[in-house]
CSV table of N, CA, C and O in Angstrom, one decimal:
chain,number,residue,atom,x,y,z
C,16,MET,N,-92.0,63.6,20.3
C,16,MET,CA,-92.8,63.3,19.7
C,16,MET,C,-93.2,65.0,19.8
C,16,MET,O,-92.8,66.1,20.9
C,17,LYS,N,-93.3,66.1,18.8
C,17,LYS,CA,-93.1,67.0,18.5
C,17,LYS,C,-94.3,68.0,18.7
C,17,LYS,O,-95.1,67.3,18.9
C,18,ASN,N,-94.7,69.2,19.6
C,18,ASN,CA,-95.3,69.6,19.8
C,18,ASN,C,-96.4,70.8,18.6
C,18,ASN,O,-95.8,71.0,18.3
C,19,TYR,N,-97.5,70.2,17.9
C,19,TYR,CA,-98.1,71.2,17.2
C,19,TYR,C,-98.4,71.6,17.9
C,19,TYR,O,-99.2,71.3,18.2
C,20,GLN,N,-98.9,73.0,16.8
C,20,GLN,CA,-100.8,74.0,17.5
C,20,GLN,C,-101.6,73.2,17.0
C,20,GLN,O,-102.1,73.4,15.6
C,21,GLU,N,-102.1,73.7,17.7
C,21,GLU,CA,-104.1,72.7,17.8
C,21,GLU,C,-104.9,74.2,17.0
C,21,GLU,O,-104.2,75.5,17.3
C,22,SER,N,-105.5,74.2,16.5
C,22,SER,CA,-106.5,74.6,15.8
C,22,SER,C,-108.1,74.7,16.2
C,22,SER,O,-108.5,73.7,16.6
C,23,ASN,N,-108.9,76.1,17.1
C,23,ASN,CA,-109.6,76.4,17.1
C,23,ASN,C,-110.5,77.4,16.4
C,23,ASN,O,-112.0,76.9,16.8
C,24,SER,N,-110.2,77.3,15.2
C,24,SER,CA,-111.2,78.5,14.6
C,24,SER,C,-110.6,78.8,13.1
C,24,SER,O,-109.6,78.0,12.8
C,25,LEU,N,-111.5,79.1,12.6
C,25,LEU,CA,-110.6,80.0,10.7
C,25,LEU,C,-109.5,80.6,11.4
C,25,LEU,O,-108.6,80.5,10.2
C,26,LYS,N,-109.9,81.8,12.0
C,26,LYS,CA,-109.3,82.8,11.9
C,26,LYS,C,-107.3,82.3,12.5
C,26,LYS,O,-106.7,82.1,12.0
C,27,GLU,N,-107.5,81.0,13.3
C,27,GLU,CA,-106.4,79.8,13.8
C,27,GLU,C,-106.0,79.3,13.1
C,27,GLU,O,-104.2,79.5,12.5
C,28,SER,N,-106.5,78.9,12.4
C,28,SER,CA,-105.4,77.6,11.1
C,28,SER,C,-105.5,78.5,10.2
C,28,SER,O,-104.1,78.0,9.7
C,29,LEU,N,-105.9,79.7,9.7
C,29,LEU,CA,-105.4,80.7,8.9
C,29,LEU,C,-104.1,81.1,9.0
C,29,LEU,O,-103.0,81.6,8.5
C,30,GLU,N,-103.6,81.8,10.8
C,30,GLU,CA,-102.6,82.5,11.4
C,30,GLU,C,-101.2,80.7,11.2
C,30,GLU,O,-100.1,81.9,10.8
C,31,ILE,N,-101.8,79.7,11.2
C,31,ILE,CA,-100.7,78.8,10.9
C,31,ILE,C,-100.0,78.6,9.6
C,31,ILE,O,-98.8,79.3,9.6
C,32,LEU,N,-101.3,78.6,9.1
C,32,LEU,CA,-100.7,78.7,7.6
C,32,LEU,C,-99.6,79.6,7.1
C,32,LEU,O,-98.7,79.4,5.6
C,33,LYS,N,-99.3,81.2,7.8
C,33,LYS,CA,-99.4,82.3,7.1
C,33,LYS,C,-97.8,81.8,7.1
C,33,LYS,O,-97.1,82.5,7.2
C,34,ARG,N,-97.3,81.5,8.5
C,34,ARG,CA,-96.1,80.9,8.7
C,34,ARG,C,-95.2,80.0,7.6
C,34,ARG,O,-94.2,79.7,7.3
C,35,TYR,N,-96.2,79.1,7.1
C,35,TYR,CA,-95.1,78.7,5.5
C,35,TYR,C,-95.8,79.0,4.5
C,35,TYR,O,-95.2,78.8,3.1
C,36,LYS,N,-96.5,80.2,4.4
C,36,LYS,CA,-96.4,81.6,2.9
C,36,LYS,C,-95.6,81.2,2.3
C,36,LYS,O,-95.8,80.5,0.7
C,37,ASN,N,-94.2,81.3,2.6
C,37,ASN,CA,-93.4,81.9,1.8
C,37,ASN,C,-92.5,79.9,1.3
C,37,ASN,O,-91.6,80.2,0.5
C,38,ASP,N,-93.3,79.4,1.9
C,38,ASP,CA,-92.8,77.9,0.9
C,38,ASP,C,-92.9,77.4,0.3
C,38,ASP,O,-92.9,76.1,-0.4
C,39,VAL,N,-94.0,78.1,0.1
C,39,VAL,CA,-95.5,77.9,-1.4
C,39,VAL,C,-95.5,78.9,-2.0
C,39,VAL,O,-95.3,79.8,-1.9
C,40,SER,N,-95.8,78.1,-3.5
C,40,SER,CA,-96.2,78.9,-4.4
C,40,SER,C,-97.3,79.9,-4.2
C,40,SER,O,-97.8,79.8,-3.7
C,41,LYS,N,-97.8,80.4,-4.8
C,41,LYS,CA,-98.7,82.1,-3.8
C,41,LYS,C,-100.3,81.1,-4.5
C,41,LYS,O,-101.1,81.4,-4.4
C,42,GLU,N,-100.1,79.9,-5.9
C,42,GLU,CA,-101.1,79.5,-6.1
C,42,GLU,C,-101.8,78.2,-5.4
C,42,GLU,O,-102.4,78.1,-5.2
C,43,ASP,N,-100.6,77.7,-4.9
C,43,ASP,CA,-100.2,76.7,-3.9
C,43,ASP,C,-101.2,77.2,-3.1
C,43,ASP,O,-102.2,76.4,-1.8
C,44,TYR,N,-100.1,78.3,-2.1
C,44,TYR,CA,-100.7,79.2,-0.8
C,44,TYR,C,-102.4,79.2,-1.1
C,44,TYR,O,-102.9,79.3,0.0
C,45,GLU,N,-103.0,80.0,-2.0
C,45,GLU,CA,-104.5,80.4,-2.0
C,45,GLU,C,-105.6,79.2,-2.2
C,45,GLU,O,-106.6,78.5,-1.7
C,46,ASP,N,-104.6,77.5,-2.5
C,46,ASP,CA,-105.4,76.3,-3.1
C,46,ASP,C,-105.5,75.7,-1.6
C,46,ASP,O,-107.2,74.8,-1.1
C,47,ILE,N,-104.4,75.5,-0.3
C,47,ILE,CA,-104.4,75.6,0.5
C,47,ILE,C,-105.3,76.3,1.6
C,47,ILE,O,-106.6,76.0,2.6
C,48,LYS,N,-105.3,77.8,1.2
C,48,LYS,CA,-106.7,78.7,2.4
C,48,LYS,C,-107.6,78.6,1.7
C,48,LYS,O,-108.5,78.3,2.6
C,49,GLY,N,-107.9,77.7,0.6
C,49,GLY,CA,-109.0,76.9,0.1
C,49,GLY,C,-109.2,75.7,0.9
C,49,GLY,O,-110.3,76.2,1.6
C,50,ILE,N,-109.6,74.9,1.1
C,50,ILE,CA,-109.1,73.4,1.3
C,50,ILE,C,-108.8,73.7,2.9
C,50,ILE,O,-110.4,73.4,3.3
C,51,ILE,N,-108.7,75.0,3.8
C,51,ILE,CA,-108.6,75.7,5.0
C,51,ILE,C,-110.0,76.0,5.7
C,51,ILE,O,-111.4,74.8,5.8
C,52,GLY,N,-110.3,76.4,4.8
C,52,GLY,CA,-111.4,76.9,4.5
C,52,GLY,C,-113.6,76.4,4.6
C,52,GLY,O,-114.4,76.3,5.1
C,53,ASN,N,-113.0,75.3,3.8
C,53,ASN,CA,-113.2,74.4,3.1
C,53,ASN,C,-114.1,73.3,4.3
C,53,ASN,O,-115.2,73.1,5.0
C,54,HIS,N,-113.1,73.0,5.0
C,54,HIS,CA,-113.3,72.4,6.3
C,54,HIS,C,-113.7,73.0,7.2
C,54,HIS,O,-114.8,72.6,8.1
C,55,ALA,N,-113.7,74.6,7.6
C,55,ALA,CA,-114.4,75.2,8.4
C,55,ALA,C,-115.4,75.3,8.6
C,55,ALA,O,-116.2,75.4,9.4
C,56,ILE,N,-116.3,75.1,7.1
C,56,ILE,CA,-117.1,75.2,7.0
C,56,ILE,C,-118.2,74.0,7.2
C,56,ILE,O,-119.6,74.5,8.7
C,57,GLU,N,-117.6,72.9,8.1
C,57,GLU,CA,-118.3,72.1,8.2
C,57,GLU,C,-117.5,72.2,9.6
C,57,GLU,O,-117.5,70.8,10.9
C,58,ASN,N,-117.5,73.1,10.6
C,58,ASN,CA,-116.4,73.1,12.0
C,58,ASN,C,-115.3,72.2,11.9
C,58,ASN,O,-115.7,71.4,13.5
C,59,THR,N,-114.5,71.7,11.2
C,59,THR,CA,-113.5,71.2,12.1
C,59,THR,C,-112.4,72.2,11.0
C,59,THR,O,-112.1,72.3,10.0
C,60,TYR,N,-111.5,72.7,12.5
C,60,TYR,CA,-110.4,73.5,12.0
C,60,TYR,C,-109.0,72.9,11.6
C,60,TYR,O,-108.7,71.5,12.3
C,61,MET,N,-108.2,73.1,11.1
C,61,MET,CA,-106.8,72.0,10.3
C,61,MET,C,-105.9,72.2,10.9
C,61,MET,O,-105.9,74.2,11.8
C,62,ASN,N,-105.4,71.7,12.5
C,62,ASN,CA,-103.9,71.8,13.0
C,62,ASN,C,-103.1,72.0,12.5
C,62,ASN,O,-103.0,71.8,10.7
C,63,GLU,N,-101.6,72.4,13.3
C,63,GLU,CA,-100.1,72.1,12.3
C,63,GLU,C,-100.3,71.5,11.1
C,63,GLU,O,-100.0,71.3,10.4
C,64,LEU,N,-100.4,70.2,12.0
C,64,LEU,CA,-99.5,69.4,11.6
C,64,LEU,C,-101.0,69.1,10.5
C,64,LEU,O,-99.9,68.5,9.3
C,65,ASP,N,-102.1,69.0,10.0
C,65,ASP,CA,-102.8,69.5,9.1
C,65,ASP,C,-102.3,69.4,8.3
C,65,ASP,O,-101.7,69.2,7.0
C,66,ILE,N,-101.8,71.0,8.1
C,66,ILE,CA,-101.1,71.9,7.3
C,66,ILE,C,-100.1,72.2,6.6
C,66,ILE,O,-99.5,71.8,5.9
C,67,ILE,N,-99.8,70.9,7.7
C,67,ILE,CA,-97.8,70.2,7.1
C,67,ILE,C,-98.1,70.3,6.4
C,67,ILE,O,-97.3,69.9,5.3
C,68,ALA,N,-98.5,69.0,6.5
C,68,ALA,CA,-99.3,67.7,5.2
C,68,ALA,C,-99.4,68.0,4.2
C,68,ALA,O,-99.1,67.9,3.0
C,69,LEU,N,-100.5,69.4,4.4
C,69,LEU,CA,-100.6,70.4,3.0
C,69,LEU,C,-99.4,70.5,2.6
C,69,LEU,O,-99.1,70.7,0.4
C,70,VAL,N,-98.9,71.3,3.2
C,70,VAL,CA,-97.4,71.8,2.0
C,70,VAL,C,-96.1,71.4,1.4
C,70,VAL,O,-95.9,71.4,1.1
C,71,LYS,N,-96.1,70.5,2.4
C,71,LYS,CA,-95.6,69.1,1.8
C,71,LYS,C,-96.0,68.1,0.6
C,71,LYS,O,-95.1,68.2,-0.4
C,72,GLN,N,-97.2,68.4,0.9
C,72,GLN,CA,-97.8,67.8,-0.7
C,72,GLN,C,-97.5,68.9,-2.3
C,72,GLN,O,-97.2,68.1,-2.9
C,73,SER,N,-97.8,69.7,-1.8
C,73,SER,CA,-97.3,70.5,-2.6
C,73,SER,C,-95.7,71.6,-2.9
C,73,SER,O,-95.5,71.7,-3.9
C,74,VAL,N,-95.1,71.7,-1.5
C,74,VAL,CA,-93.7,71.2,-2.1
C,74,VAL,C,-92.7,70.8,-3.2
C,74,VAL,O,-92.0,69.9,-3.7
C,75,TYR,N,-93.1,69.5,-2.1
C,75,TYR,CA,-92.6,67.8,-2.8
C,75,TYR,C,-93.5,66.8,-3.7
C,75,TYR,O,-92.2,65.9,-4.4
C,76,GLY,N,-94.7,67.3,-3.9
C,76,GLY,CA,-95.2,66.1,-4.8
C,76,GLY,C,-95.4,65.5,-4.2
C,76,GLY,O,-95.8,64.4,-5.0
C,77,LEU,N,-95.6,65.1,-2.6
C,77,LEU,CA,-96.2,63.8,-2.0
C,77,LEU,C,-98.0,64.1,-2.4
C,77,LEU,O,-98.6,64.0,-1.9
C,78,SER,N,-97.7,61.9,-2.5
C,78,SER,CA,-99.3,62.2,-2.1
C,78,SER,C,-99.4,61.6,-0.8
C,78,SER,O,-98.9,62.0,0.7
C,79,ALA,N,-101.2,61.8,-0.5
C,79,ALA,CA,-101.5,62.1,0.7
C,79,ALA,C,-101.2,60.4,1.4
C,79,ALA,O,-101.4,60.6,2.6
C,80,ASP,N,-100.9,59.1,0.9
C,80,ASP,CA,-100.7,57.8,1.2
C,80,ASP,C,-99.3,58.1,1.7
C,80,ASP,O,-98.7,57.1,2.6
C,81,GLU,N,-98.7,58.5,1.2
C,81,GLU,CA,-97.3,58.9,1.5
C,81,GLU,C,-97.1,59.8,2.7
C,81,GLU,O,-95.7,59.7,3.7
C,82,ILE,N,-97.8,60.9,2.7
C,82,ILE,CA,-98.0,61.4,4.1
C,82,ILE,C,-98.2,60.3,4.9
C,82,ILE,O,-97.6,61.2,7.1
C,83,ILE,N,-99.3,60.2,4.9
C,83,ILE,CA,-100.3,59.2,5.9
C,83,ILE,C,-98.4,58.1,6.9
C,83,ILE,O,-98.3,57.7,7.5
C,84,ALA,N,-97.8,57.7,5.8
C,84,ALA,CA,-97.3,56.2,6.1
C,84,ALA,C,-96.1,57.6,6.0
C,84,ALA,O,-95.4,56.2,7.2
C,85,GLU,N,-95.5,58.4,6.6
C,85,GLU,CA,-94.4,59.4,7.7
C,85,GLU,C,-95.5,59.0,8.8
C,85,GLU,O,-94.3,59.4,8.8
C,86,TYR,N,-96.6,59.3,8.8
C,86,TYR,CA,-97.3,60.2,9.8
C,86,TYR,C,-96.9,58.7,11.2
C,86,TYR,O,-96.8,58.5,12.1
C,87,LYS,N,-96.9,57.6,10.7
C,87,LYS,CA,-97.1,56.6,10.4
C,87,LYS,C,-96.2,55.7,11.3
C,87,LYS,O,-96.2,54.7,12.7
C,88,GLU,N,-95.6,55.7,10.9
C,88,GLU,CA,-93.9,55.9,11.1
C,88,GLU,C,-93.1,56.2,12.0
C,88,GLU,O,-92.9,55.7,13.3
C,89,LYS,N,-93.3,57.7,11.3
C,89,LYS,CA,-93.2,58.8,13.2
C,89,LYS,C,-93.9,58.9,14.3
C,89,LYS,O,-93.5,59.7,15.0
C,90,GLY,N,-94.8,59.0,14.2
C,90,GLY,CA,-95.9,60.1,15.2
C,90,GLY,C,-96.2,61.2,14.6
C,90,GLY,O,-96.9,61.6,15.4
C,91,TYR,N,-95.6,61.8,13.4
C,91,TYR,CA,-96.0,63.2,13.4
C,91,TYR,C,-95.4,63.4,11.5
C,91,TYR,O,-94.3,61.7,11.0
C,92,VAL,N,-95.3,64.4,10.9
C,92,VAL,CA,-94.9,64.6,9.9
C,92,VAL,C,-94.3,65.5,9.9
C,92,VAL,O,-94.0,66.4,10.7
C,93,ASP,N,-93.1,65.4,9.6
C,93,ASP,CA,-91.7,66.3,9.8
C,93,ASP,C,-91.8,67.1,8.1
C,93,ASP,O,-91.8,66.8,7.3
C,94,TYR,N,-91.2,68.0,8.3
C,94,TYR,CA,-91.0,68.9,7.2
C,94,TYR,C,-89.8,70.6,7.5
C,94,TYR,O,-90.0,70.7,8.7
C,95,GLU,N,-88.7,69.8,7.0
C,95,GLU,CA,-88.1,70.7,6.9
C,95,GLU,C,-87.8,72.7,5.8
C,95,GLU,O,-88.1,72.2,4.8
C,96,ARG,N,-87.7,73.4,5.7
C,96,ARG,CA,-88.2,75.1,5.2
C,96,ARG,C,-86.7,74.9,4.1
C,96,ARG,O,-85.7,73.9,4.8
C,97,LYS,N,-87.1,75.2,3.5
C,97,LYS,CA,-86.6,75.4,2.5
C,97,LYS,C,-85.6,76.6,2.7
C,97,LYS,O,-85.5,77.2,3.6
């Protein structure tokens, strides 16, 4: 299984997202940033695996169910950069 970075703060989650900034449109980046912020309000910080799932939804138009199925099959969500 791949090692994905965990996050313990909003700042760490946003730093992870920055790595994928060029993979999504500016609008999608801001949307994902908002989702991360909304989770952080509840003290739930998105880790790299969570963020990759959001990026895959944006880039490939996958549904949450498709991403969950991939996770169950592989034990992680695979993402190859453009």
